Coordinates of C-alpha atoms and ligand atoms in Angstrom, one line a residue:
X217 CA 80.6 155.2 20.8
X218 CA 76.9 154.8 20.6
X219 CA 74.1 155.5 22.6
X220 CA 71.0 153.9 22.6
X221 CA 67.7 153.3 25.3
X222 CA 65.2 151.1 25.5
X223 CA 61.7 151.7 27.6
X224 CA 58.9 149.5 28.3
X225 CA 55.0 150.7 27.0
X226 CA 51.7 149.5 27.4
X227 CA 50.6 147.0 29.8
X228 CA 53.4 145.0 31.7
X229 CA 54.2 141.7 30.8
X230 CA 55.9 139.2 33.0
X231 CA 59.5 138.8 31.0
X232 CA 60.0 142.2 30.5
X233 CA 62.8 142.5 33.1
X234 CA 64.6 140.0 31.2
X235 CA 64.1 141.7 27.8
X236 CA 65.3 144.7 29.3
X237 CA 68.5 142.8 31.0
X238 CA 69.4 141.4 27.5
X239 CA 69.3 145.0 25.9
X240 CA 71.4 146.7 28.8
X241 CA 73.8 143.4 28.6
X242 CA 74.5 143.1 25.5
X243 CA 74.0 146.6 24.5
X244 CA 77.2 147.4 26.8
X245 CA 78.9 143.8 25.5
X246 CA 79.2 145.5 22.5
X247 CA 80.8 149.0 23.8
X248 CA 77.8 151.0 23.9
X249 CA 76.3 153.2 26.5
X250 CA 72.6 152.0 27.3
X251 CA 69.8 154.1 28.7
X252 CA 66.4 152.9 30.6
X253 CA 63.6 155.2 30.1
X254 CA 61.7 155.5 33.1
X255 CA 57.3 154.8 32.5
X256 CA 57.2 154.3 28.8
X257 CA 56.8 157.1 26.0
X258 CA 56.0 159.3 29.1
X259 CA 59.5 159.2 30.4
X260 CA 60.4 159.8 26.5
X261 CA 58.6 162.9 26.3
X262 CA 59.9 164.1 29.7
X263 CA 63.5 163.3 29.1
X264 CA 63.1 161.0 32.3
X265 CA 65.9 158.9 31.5
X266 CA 69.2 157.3 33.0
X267 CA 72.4 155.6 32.1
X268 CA 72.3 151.8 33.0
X269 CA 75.3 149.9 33.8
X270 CA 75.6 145.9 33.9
X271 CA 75.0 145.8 37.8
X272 CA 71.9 148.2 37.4
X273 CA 69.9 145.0 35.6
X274 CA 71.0 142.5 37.9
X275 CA 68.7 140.3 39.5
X276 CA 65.8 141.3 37.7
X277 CA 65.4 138.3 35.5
X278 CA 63.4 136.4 37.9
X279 CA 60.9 139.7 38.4
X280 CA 57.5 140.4 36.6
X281 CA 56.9 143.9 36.1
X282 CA 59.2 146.1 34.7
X283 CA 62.3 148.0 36.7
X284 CA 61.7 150.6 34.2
X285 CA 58.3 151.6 34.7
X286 CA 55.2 151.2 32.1
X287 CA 52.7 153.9 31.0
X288 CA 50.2 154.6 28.4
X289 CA 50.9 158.1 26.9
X290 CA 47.6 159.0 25.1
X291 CA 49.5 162.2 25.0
X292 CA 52.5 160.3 22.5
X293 CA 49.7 159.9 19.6
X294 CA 49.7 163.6 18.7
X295 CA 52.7 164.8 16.5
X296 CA 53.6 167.2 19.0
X297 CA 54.7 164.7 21.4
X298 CA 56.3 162.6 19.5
X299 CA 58.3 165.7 18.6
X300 CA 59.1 166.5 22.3
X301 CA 60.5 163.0 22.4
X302 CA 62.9 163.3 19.3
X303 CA 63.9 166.6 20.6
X304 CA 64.8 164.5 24.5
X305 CA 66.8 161.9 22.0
X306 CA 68.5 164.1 20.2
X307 CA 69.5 166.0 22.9
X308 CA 70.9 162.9 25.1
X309 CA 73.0 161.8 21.8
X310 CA 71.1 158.9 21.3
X311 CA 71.0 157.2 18.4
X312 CA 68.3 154.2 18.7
X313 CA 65.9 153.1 20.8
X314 CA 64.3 149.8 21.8
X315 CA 60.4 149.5 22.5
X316 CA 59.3 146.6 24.7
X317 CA 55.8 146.1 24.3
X318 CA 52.8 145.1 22.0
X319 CA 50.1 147.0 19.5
X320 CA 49.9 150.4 20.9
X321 CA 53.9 150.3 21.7
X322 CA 54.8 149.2 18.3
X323 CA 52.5 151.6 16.3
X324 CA 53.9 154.6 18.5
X325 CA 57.7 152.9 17.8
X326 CA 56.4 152.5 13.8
X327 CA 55.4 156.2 13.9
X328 CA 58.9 157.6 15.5
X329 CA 60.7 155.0 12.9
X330 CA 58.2 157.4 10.4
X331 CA 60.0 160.5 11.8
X332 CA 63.1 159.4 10.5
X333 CA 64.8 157.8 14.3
X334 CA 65.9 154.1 14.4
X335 CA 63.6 152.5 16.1
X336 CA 63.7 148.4 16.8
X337 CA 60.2 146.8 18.8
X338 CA 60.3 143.5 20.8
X339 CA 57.0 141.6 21.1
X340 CA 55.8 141.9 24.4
X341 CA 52.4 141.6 25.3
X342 CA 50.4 138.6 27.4
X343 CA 47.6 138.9 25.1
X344 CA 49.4 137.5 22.1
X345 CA 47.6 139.5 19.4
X346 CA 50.6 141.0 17.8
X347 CA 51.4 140.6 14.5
X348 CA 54.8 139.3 13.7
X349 CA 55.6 137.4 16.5
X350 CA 53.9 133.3 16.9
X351 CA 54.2 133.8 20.8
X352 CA 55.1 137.8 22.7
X353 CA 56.9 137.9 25.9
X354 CA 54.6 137.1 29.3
X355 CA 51.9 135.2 27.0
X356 CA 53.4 131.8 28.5
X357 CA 53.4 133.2 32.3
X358 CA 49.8 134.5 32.5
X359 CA 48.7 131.0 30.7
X360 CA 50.2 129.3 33.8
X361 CA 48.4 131.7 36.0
X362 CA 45.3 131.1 34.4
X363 CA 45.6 127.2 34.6
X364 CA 46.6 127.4 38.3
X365 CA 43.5 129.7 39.0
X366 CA 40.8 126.8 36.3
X367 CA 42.8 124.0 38.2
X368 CA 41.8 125.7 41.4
X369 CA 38.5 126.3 40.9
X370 CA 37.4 123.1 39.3
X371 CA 38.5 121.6 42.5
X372 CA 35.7 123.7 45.0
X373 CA 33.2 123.2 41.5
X374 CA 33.3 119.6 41.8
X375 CA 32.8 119.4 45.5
X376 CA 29.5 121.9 45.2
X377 CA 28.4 120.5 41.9
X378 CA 29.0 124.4 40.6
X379 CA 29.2 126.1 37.4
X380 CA 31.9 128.2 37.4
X381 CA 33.3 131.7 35.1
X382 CA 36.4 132.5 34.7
X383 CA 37.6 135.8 32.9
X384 CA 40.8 136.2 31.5
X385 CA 42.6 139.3 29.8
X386 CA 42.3 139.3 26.3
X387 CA 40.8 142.8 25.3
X388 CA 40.7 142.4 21.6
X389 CA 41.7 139.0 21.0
X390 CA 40.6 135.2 22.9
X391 CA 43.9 133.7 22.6
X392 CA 44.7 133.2 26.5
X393 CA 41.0 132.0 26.7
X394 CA 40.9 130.0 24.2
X395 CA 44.4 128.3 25.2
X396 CA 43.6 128.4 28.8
X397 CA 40.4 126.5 28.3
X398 CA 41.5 123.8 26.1
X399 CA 44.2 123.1 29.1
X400 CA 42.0 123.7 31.5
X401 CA 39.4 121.5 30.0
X402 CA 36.6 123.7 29.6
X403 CA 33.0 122.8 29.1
X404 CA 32.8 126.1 27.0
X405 CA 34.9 129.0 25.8
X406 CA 33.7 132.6 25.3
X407 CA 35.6 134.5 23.1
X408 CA 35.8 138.1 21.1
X409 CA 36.2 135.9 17.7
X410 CA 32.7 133.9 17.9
X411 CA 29.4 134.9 18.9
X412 CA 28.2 132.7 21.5
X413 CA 24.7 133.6 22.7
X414 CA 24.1 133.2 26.8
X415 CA 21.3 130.8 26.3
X416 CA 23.5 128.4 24.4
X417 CA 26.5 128.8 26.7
X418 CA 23.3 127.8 29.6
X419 CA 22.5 124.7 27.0
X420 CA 25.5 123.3 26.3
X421 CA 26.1 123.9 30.8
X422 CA 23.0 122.0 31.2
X423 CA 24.6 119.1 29.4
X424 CA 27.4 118.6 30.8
X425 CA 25.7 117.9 33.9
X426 CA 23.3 115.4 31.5
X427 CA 26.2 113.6 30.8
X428 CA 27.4 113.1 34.6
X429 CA 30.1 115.9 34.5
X430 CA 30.0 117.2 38.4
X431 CA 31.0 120.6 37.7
X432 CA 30.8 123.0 34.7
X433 CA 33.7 125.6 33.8
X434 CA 33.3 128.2 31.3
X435 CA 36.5 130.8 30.1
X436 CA 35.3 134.0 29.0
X437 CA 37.9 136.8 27.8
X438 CA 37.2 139.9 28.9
X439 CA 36.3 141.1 25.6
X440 CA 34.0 139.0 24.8
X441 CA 30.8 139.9 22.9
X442 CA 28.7 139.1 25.9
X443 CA 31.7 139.7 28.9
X444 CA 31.2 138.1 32.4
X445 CA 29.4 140.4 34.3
X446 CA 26.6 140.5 31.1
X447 CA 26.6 136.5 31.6
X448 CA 26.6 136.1 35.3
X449 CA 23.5 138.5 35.2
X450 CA 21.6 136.2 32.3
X451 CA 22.6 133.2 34.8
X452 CA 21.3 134.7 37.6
X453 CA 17.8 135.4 36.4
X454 CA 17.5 132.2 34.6
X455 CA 18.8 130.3 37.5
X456 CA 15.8 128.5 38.6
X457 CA 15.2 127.6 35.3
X458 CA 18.7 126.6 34.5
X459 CA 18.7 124.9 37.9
X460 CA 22.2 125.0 39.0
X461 CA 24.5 127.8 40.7
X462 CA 27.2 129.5 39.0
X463 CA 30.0 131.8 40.4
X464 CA 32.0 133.8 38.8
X465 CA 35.9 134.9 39.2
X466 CA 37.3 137.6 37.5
X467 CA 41.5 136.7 37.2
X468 CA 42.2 140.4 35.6
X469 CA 45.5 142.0 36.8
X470 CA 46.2 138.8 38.3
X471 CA 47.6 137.5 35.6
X472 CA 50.1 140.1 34.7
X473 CA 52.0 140.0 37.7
X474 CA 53.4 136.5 38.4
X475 CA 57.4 136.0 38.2
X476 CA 58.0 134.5 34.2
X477 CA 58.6 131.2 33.7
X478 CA 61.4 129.7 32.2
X479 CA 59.8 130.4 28.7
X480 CA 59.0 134.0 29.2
X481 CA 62.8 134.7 30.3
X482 CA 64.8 132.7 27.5
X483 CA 62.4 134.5 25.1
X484 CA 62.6 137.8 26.9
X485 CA 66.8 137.4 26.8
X486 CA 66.5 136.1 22.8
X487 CA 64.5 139.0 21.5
X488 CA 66.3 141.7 23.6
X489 CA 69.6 140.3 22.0
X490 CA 68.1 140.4 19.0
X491 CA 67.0 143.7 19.2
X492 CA 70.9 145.5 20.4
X493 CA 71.8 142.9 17.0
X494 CA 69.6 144.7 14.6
X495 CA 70.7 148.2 15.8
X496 CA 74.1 147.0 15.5
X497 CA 73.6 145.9 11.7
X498 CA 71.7 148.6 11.2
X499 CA 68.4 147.6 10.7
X500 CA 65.4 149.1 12.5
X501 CA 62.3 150.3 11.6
X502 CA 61.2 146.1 12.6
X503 CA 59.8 144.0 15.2
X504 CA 62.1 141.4 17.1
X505 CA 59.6 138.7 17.3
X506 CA 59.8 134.0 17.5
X507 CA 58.7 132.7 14.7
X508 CA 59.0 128.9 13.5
X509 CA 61.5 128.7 17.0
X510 CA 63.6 131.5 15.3
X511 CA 64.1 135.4 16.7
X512 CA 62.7 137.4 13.1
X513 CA 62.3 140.9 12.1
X514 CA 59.0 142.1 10.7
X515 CA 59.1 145.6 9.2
X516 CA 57.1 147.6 11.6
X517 CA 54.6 149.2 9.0
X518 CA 53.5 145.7 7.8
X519 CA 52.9 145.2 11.7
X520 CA 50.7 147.6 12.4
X521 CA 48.8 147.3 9.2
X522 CA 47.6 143.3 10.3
X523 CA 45.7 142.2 12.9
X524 CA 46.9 138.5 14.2
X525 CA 44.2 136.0 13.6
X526 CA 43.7 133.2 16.4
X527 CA 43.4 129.5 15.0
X528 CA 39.5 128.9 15.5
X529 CA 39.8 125.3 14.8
X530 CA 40.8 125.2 17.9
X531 CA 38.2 126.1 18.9
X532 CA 35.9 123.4 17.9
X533 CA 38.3 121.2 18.8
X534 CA 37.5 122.1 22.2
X535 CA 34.3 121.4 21.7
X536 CA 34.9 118.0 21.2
X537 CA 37.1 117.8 23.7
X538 CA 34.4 118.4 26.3
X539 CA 32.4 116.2 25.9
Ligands
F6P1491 O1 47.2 144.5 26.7 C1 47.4 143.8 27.8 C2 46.2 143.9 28.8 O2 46.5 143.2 29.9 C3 44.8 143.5 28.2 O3 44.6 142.1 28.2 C4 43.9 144.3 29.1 O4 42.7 144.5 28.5 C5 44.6 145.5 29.3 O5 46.0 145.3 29.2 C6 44.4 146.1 30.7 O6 45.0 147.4 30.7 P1 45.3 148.2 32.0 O7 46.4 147.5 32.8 O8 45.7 149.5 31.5 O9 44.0 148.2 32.8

């Protein structure tokens, strides 16, 4: 009989619940005995762990969040406590593990794999910069929030004749910006990627309103070389000169926590599958990720050695696009 868990790490991502469901499901399908780790590689250190049967997962698929819990374990970097969670493994009999999450989950799942325990990652992560996976669970969920909140506030922005900013997540990486601006129709997008002075983002602002436009909306990810607050504060002073009103909305959490779509769950339900799969054939040591509309495994040391480029022609496509 074998005994394997699965946890969820890092910041949640709508979609999880369902990855988590297909581990339990067809972890047991296939005989086994499945454990949830309760708040990440925390609960792993701690031993804070429980057996999960079929009815324990139900009605979950529909939920953002996690059932399990999510944490990050700062604590989990240091040899030590990656030790004390072997030890809480080895102890419980199990003999693999599934990690639900994205950079900082898979390089503390790539350093257990290190220590010798199998180890299989599924992408997860809304801000879609992990290597090894086209798309990560939640990334298609916070999109849709993101639209909903542009759609929103180009509605009150054409009524006042407003410029508005909009922040989304994306600490290291612009792809929900970027993505959520081109569908959003964005007069600019401010992303970690490109350098984008204020005073041009005010230009190109200015122009829109040249060419008749009767609002102006600008996407800035939150880690951005110049980030919202740095941007609403140049506006601000300028604004007589600039000569129109901008407001500013910050999305943050926000976008984390809506219910996954229909994309976000048959993802979610394919890469946990995929994931009880590889254990079963005996590979780990990889990332369960989508790529080319296939579930693939990426060994996680090539994973955590690349950083996932976003498509910057798309970016000048969105350029053109606002005109
Ligand atoms: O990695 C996902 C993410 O949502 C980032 O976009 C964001 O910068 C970060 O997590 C926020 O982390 P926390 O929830 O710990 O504040």
């Amino acid at each position: 009989m074998k005994r394997i868990a699965v946890l969820t790490s890092g910041g949640d991502a709508p979609g999880m619940n369902a990855a988590i469901r297909a581990v339990v499901r067809t972890g047991l399908a296939k005989g086994w005995e499945v454990y949830g780790v309760e708040a990440g590689y925390s609960g792993l250190m701690n031993g804070n762990m429980r057996s999960l049967g079929a009815r324990d997962v139900s009605g979950i698929i529909q939920q953002g969040g996690t059932m399990l819990g999510s944490a990050r374990a700062p604590e989990f970097k240091t040899e030590e406590g990656r030790l004390r969670a072997l030890r809480e493994l080895n102890r419980r009999g199990i003999e693999g593990l599934v990690v639900i999450g994205g950079n900082g989950s898979q390089t503390g799942a790539n350093a257990l794999s290190q220590m010798g325990f199998p180890v299989v990652g599924v992408a997860s992560t809304i801000d879609n910069d992990l290597y090894g996976s086209e798309i990560t669970i939640g990334v298609d969920t916070a999109l849709n929030i993101a639209l909903e909140a542009i759609d929103r506030l180009k509605t009150t922005a054409s009524s006042h004749q407003r410029a508005f900013m909009i922040e989304v997540m994306g600490r290291d990486c612009g792809y929900l910006a970027l993505m959520a601006g081109i569908a959003g129709g964005a007069e600019a997008i401010v992303i970690p990627e490109r350098e984008f002075p204020p005073e041009q983002i005010a230009s190109e602002l200015r122009e829109a309103y040249e060419r008749g436009k009767a609002h102006a909306i600008v996407v800035v990810a939150e880690g951005a070389q110049h980030n919202a607050e740095e941007l609403e504060q140049y506006f601000k002073q300028h604004e007589e000169r600039l000569g129109f009103d901008l407001r500013v909305t910050k999305l943050g959490h926000v976008q984390r926590g809506g219910e996954p779509g229909a994309f976000d769950r048959l993802l979610a339900t394919r890469l946990g599958a995929g994931a009880t799969r590889c254990l079963e054939q005996g590979q780990h040591g990889v990332l369960v990720g989508w790529n080319r509309s296939e579930v693939t495994t990426t060994p996680l040391t090539e994973v955590v050695a690349h950083k996932k480029q976003i498509d910057l022609s798309l970016l000048d496509l969105a350029v053109e696009l606002s005109q």
